[in-house]
PDB file of C-alpha atoms and ligand atoms in Angstrom:
ATOM      1  CA  MET A  28       0.000   0.000   0.000  1.00 54.00           C
ATOM      2  CA  THR A  29       1.288   3.452  -0.808  1.00 56.00           C
ATOM      3  CA  ILE A  30       1.114   5.911   2.089  1.00 53.00           C
ATOM      4  CA  PRO A  31       0.108   9.412   1.032  1.00 59.00           C
ATOM      5  CA  ILE A  32       3.060  11.703   1.663  1.00 58.00           C
ATOM      6  CA  THR A  33       0.897  14.032   3.766  1.00 58.00           C
ATOM      7  CA  ASN A  34       0.323  11.198   6.263  1.00 58.00           C
ATOM      8  CA  LEU A  35       4.004  10.574   6.948  1.00 58.00           C
ATOM      9  CA  PRO A  36       5.176  11.555  10.434  1.00 57.00           C
ATOM     10  CA  THR A  37       7.036  14.867  10.581  1.00 56.00           C
ATOM     11  CA  PRO A  38      10.594  14.309  11.754  1.00 64.00           C
ATOM     12  CA  THR A  39      11.347  16.115  14.986  1.00 85.00           C
ATOM     13  CA  ILE A  40      13.595  19.105  14.587  1.00 90.00           C
ATOM     14  CA  THR A  41      15.977  19.412  17.480  1.00 93.00           C
ATOM     15  CA  CYS A  42      19.489  20.735  17.967  1.00 94.00           C
ATOM     16  CA  ALA A  43      20.344  17.451  19.707  1.00 92.00           C
ATOM     17  CA  SER A  44      20.149  15.602  16.382  1.00 91.00           C
ATOM     18  CA  CYS A  45      21.836  18.316  14.330  1.00 92.00           C
ATOM     19  CA  GLN A  46      25.437  18.878  13.335  1.00 93.00           C
ATOM     20  CA  ALA A  47      25.190  22.514  14.505  1.00 95.00           C
ATOM     21  CA  CYS A  48      24.435  23.517  10.923  1.00 95.00           C
ATOM     22  CA  CYS A  49      23.584  27.112  11.808  1.00 97.00           C
ATOM     23  CA  CYS A  50      27.007  27.539  13.421  1.00 97.00           C
ATOM     24  CA  ARG A  51      28.559  27.386   9.945  1.00 96.00           C
ATOM     25  CA  LEU A  52      26.727  30.510   8.839  1.00 96.00           C
ATOM     26  CA  GLU A  53      28.263  33.963   8.745  1.00 95.00           C
ATOM     27  CA  VAL A  54      27.333  35.628  12.046  1.00 97.00           C
ATOM     28  CA  MET A  55      27.507  39.411  12.095  1.00 97.00           C
ATOM     29  CA  LEU A  56      27.984  41.137  15.419  1.00 98.00           C
ATOM     30  CA  ILE A  57      25.416  43.914  15.497  1.00 95.00           C
ATOM     31  CA  SER A  58      25.790  44.752  19.177  1.00 94.00           C
ATOM     32  CA  ASP A  59      28.263  44.063  21.953  1.00 96.00           C
ATOM     33  CA  THR A  60      27.067  41.056  23.922  1.00 97.00           C
ATOM     34  CA  GLY A  61      30.506  40.317  25.380  1.00 98.00           C
ATOM     35  CA  VAL A  62      31.904  37.907  22.781  1.00 98.00           C
ATOM     36  CA  PRO A  63      35.634  37.459  23.547  1.00 98.00           C
ATOM     37  CA  ASP A  64      37.926  39.197  21.031  1.00 97.00           C
ATOM     38  CA  ARG A  65      39.632  35.941  20.042  1.00 98.00           C
ATOM     39  CA  PHE A  66      36.395  34.783  18.406  1.00 98.00           C
ATOM     40  CA  ILE A  67      35.862  38.016  16.462  1.00 98.00           C
ATOM     41  CA  LYS A  68      37.116  38.804  12.974  1.00 97.00           C
ATOM     42  CA  THR A  69      36.839  42.025  10.992  1.00 96.00           C
ATOM     43  CA  ASP A  70      35.504  41.414   7.496  1.00 92.00           C
ATOM     44  CA  GLN A  71      36.602  43.213   4.325  1.00 92.00           C
ATOM     45  CA  TRP A  72      33.984  45.909   4.850  1.00 94.00           C
ATOM     46  CA  GLY A  73      35.078  46.660   8.396  1.00 94.00           C
ATOM     47  CA  GLY A  74      32.206  44.806  10.037  1.00 95.00           C
ATOM     48  CA  GLU A  75      32.704  42.382  12.897  1.00 97.00           C
ATOM     49  CA  VAL A  76      31.769  38.734  12.419  1.00 98.00           C
ATOM     50  CA  MET A  77      32.304  35.520  14.327  1.00 98.00           C
ATOM     51  CA  ARG A  78      35.607  33.916  13.330  1.00 98.00           C
ATOM     52  CA  ARG A  79      35.239  30.573  11.587  1.00 98.00           C
ATOM     53  CA  LEU A  80      37.895  27.878  11.411  1.00 98.00           C
ATOM     54  CA  ASP A  81      38.966  25.828   8.376  1.00 97.00           C
ATOM     55  CA  ASP A  82      36.251  23.226   9.042  1.00 96.00           C
ATOM     56  CA  GLY A  83      33.651  25.947   8.479  1.00 96.00           C
ATOM     57  CA  TRP A  84      32.278  26.067  12.003  1.00 97.00           C
ATOM     58  CA  CYS A  85      32.299  29.092  14.260  1.00 98.00           C
ATOM     59  CA  ALA A  86      35.457  29.265  16.376  1.00 98.00           C
ATOM     60  CA  ALA A  87      33.332  29.330  19.543  1.00 98.00           C
ATOM     61  CA  LEU A  88      31.758  25.921  18.867  1.00 98.00           C
ATOM     62  CA  ASP A  89      33.013  22.969  20.898  1.00 97.00           C
ATOM     63  CA  ARG A  90      33.869  20.409  18.204  1.00 97.00           C
ATOM     64  CA  ASP A  91      33.287  17.427  20.490  1.00 96.00           C
ATOM     65  CA  THR A  92      29.941  18.346  22.003  1.00 96.00           C
ATOM     66  CA  LEU A  93      28.763  20.668  19.180  1.00 95.00           C
ATOM     67  CA  LEU A  94      27.686  23.112  21.876  1.00 96.00           C
ATOM     68  CA  CYS A  95      28.348  26.831  21.986  1.00 97.00           C
ATOM     69  CA  THR A  96      31.181  27.605  24.436  1.00 98.00           C
ATOM     70  CA  ILE A  97      30.030  31.225  24.849  1.00 98.00           C
ATOM     71  CA  TYR A  98      26.300  30.573  25.135  1.00 97.00           C
ATOM     72  CA  GLU A  99      25.698  33.233  27.796  1.00 98.00           C
ATOM     73  CA  VAL A 100      27.300  35.978  25.673  1.00 98.00           C
ATOM     74  CA  ARG A 101      26.493  34.644  22.197  1.00 98.00           C
ATOM     75  CA  PRO A 102      25.668  37.212  19.473  1.00 98.00           C
ATOM     76  CA  TRP A 103      22.131  38.435  18.935  1.00 97.00           C
ATOM     77  CA  VAL A 104      21.969  36.695  15.566  1.00 96.00           C
ATOM     78  CA  CYS A 105      22.485  33.356  17.313  1.00 97.00           C
ATOM     79  CA  ARG A 106      19.821  34.175  19.905  1.00 97.00           C
ATOM     80  CA  GLU A 107      17.317  35.035  17.198  1.00 96.00           C
ATOM     81  CA  PHE A 108      17.930  31.906  15.107  1.00 96.00           C
ATOM     82  CA  ALA A 109      14.972  29.748  16.043  1.00 95.00           C
ATOM     83  CA  MET A 110      15.116  25.974  16.142  1.00 95.00           C
ATOM     84  CA  GLY A 111      12.486  24.628  13.742  1.00 94.00           C
ATOM     85  CA  SER A 112      12.262  27.881  11.764  1.00 95.00           C
ATOM     86  CA  GLN A 113      12.422  27.895   7.971  1.00 95.00           C
ATOM     87  CA  GLU A 114      16.076  28.978   8.163  1.00 95.00           C
ATOM     88  CA  CYS A 115      16.842  26.129  10.534  1.00 96.00           C
ATOM     89  CA  ILE A 116      15.123  23.540   8.336  1.00 94.00           C
ATOM     90  CA  SER A 117      16.921  24.877   5.283  1.00 94.00           C
ATOM     91  CA  GLU A 118      20.339  24.720   6.958  1.00 94.00           C
ATOM     92  CA  ARG A 119      19.685  21.196   8.179  1.00 93.00           C
ATOM     93  CA  LEU A 120      18.757  20.109   4.674  1.00 92.00           C
ATOM     94  CA  HIS A 121      21.906  21.557   3.161  1.00 86.00           C
ATOM     95  CA  GLY A 122      24.357  21.226   6.019  1.00 71.00           C
ATOM     96  CA  GLN A 123      24.063  17.657   7.373  1.00 61.00           C
TER      97      GLN A 123
HETATM   98  S1  SF4 B 217      18.856  25.753  15.413  1.00 79.37           S
HETATM   99 FE1  SF4 B 217      18.440  24.322  13.749  1.00 79.37          FE
HETATM  100  S2  SF4 B 217      20.259  24.381  12.416  1.00 79.37           S
HETATM  101 FE2  SF4 B 217      20.826  25.274  14.410  1.00 79.37          FE
HETATM  102  S3  SF4 B 217      21.699  23.562  15.635  1.00 79.37           S
HETATM  103 FE3  SF4 B 217      19.496  23.721  16.122  1.00 79.37          FE
HETATM  104  S4  SF4 B 217      18.483  22.295  14.742  1.00 79.37           S
HETATM  105 FE4  SF4 B 217      20.534  22.703  13.904  1.00 79.37          FE
HETATM  106  S1  SF4 B 218      28.527  31.978  18.808  1.00 79.37           S
HETATM  107 FE1  SF4 B 218      27.807  29.993  19.496  1.00 79.37          FE
HETATM  108  S2  SF4 B 218      25.697  29.788  18.741  1.00 79.37           S
HETATM  109 FE2  SF4 B 218      26.709  31.453  17.578  1.00 79.37          FE
HETATM  110  S3  SF4 B 218      27.531  30.490  15.719  1.00 79.37           S
HETATM  111 FE3  SF4 B 218      29.152  30.482  17.284  1.00 79.37          FE
HETATM  112  S4  SF4 B 218      28.994  28.500  18.330  1.00 79.37           S
HETATM  113 FE4  SF4 B 218      27.061  28.849  17.190  1.00 79.37          FE
END
């Protein structure tokens, strides 16, 4: 029997089953939340962004746990990025 695609269960979206896809995105610093200087880079236009390492992930990401090491002072962009949002779903599709 063929199951109509609309009846398939929706996979749960959770950071726990994600390879921190959104932490590979360019993160602009639009206000000072206390991010340590060593994680900040100045881009070619003079703006401040989160530094990323050669593997593509933000320098502040713990590579073993895939958790943010500066969670309490993370940039506003990271705070606004909602788990389960269209942006999140899109990054998971392209980044896993
Ligand atoms: S917010 Fe979305 S893309 Fe970012 S780690 Fe969580 S599930 Fe992955
Ligand atoms: S600051 Fe934290 S939440 Fe934001 S991209 Fe870097 S590791 Fe991810």
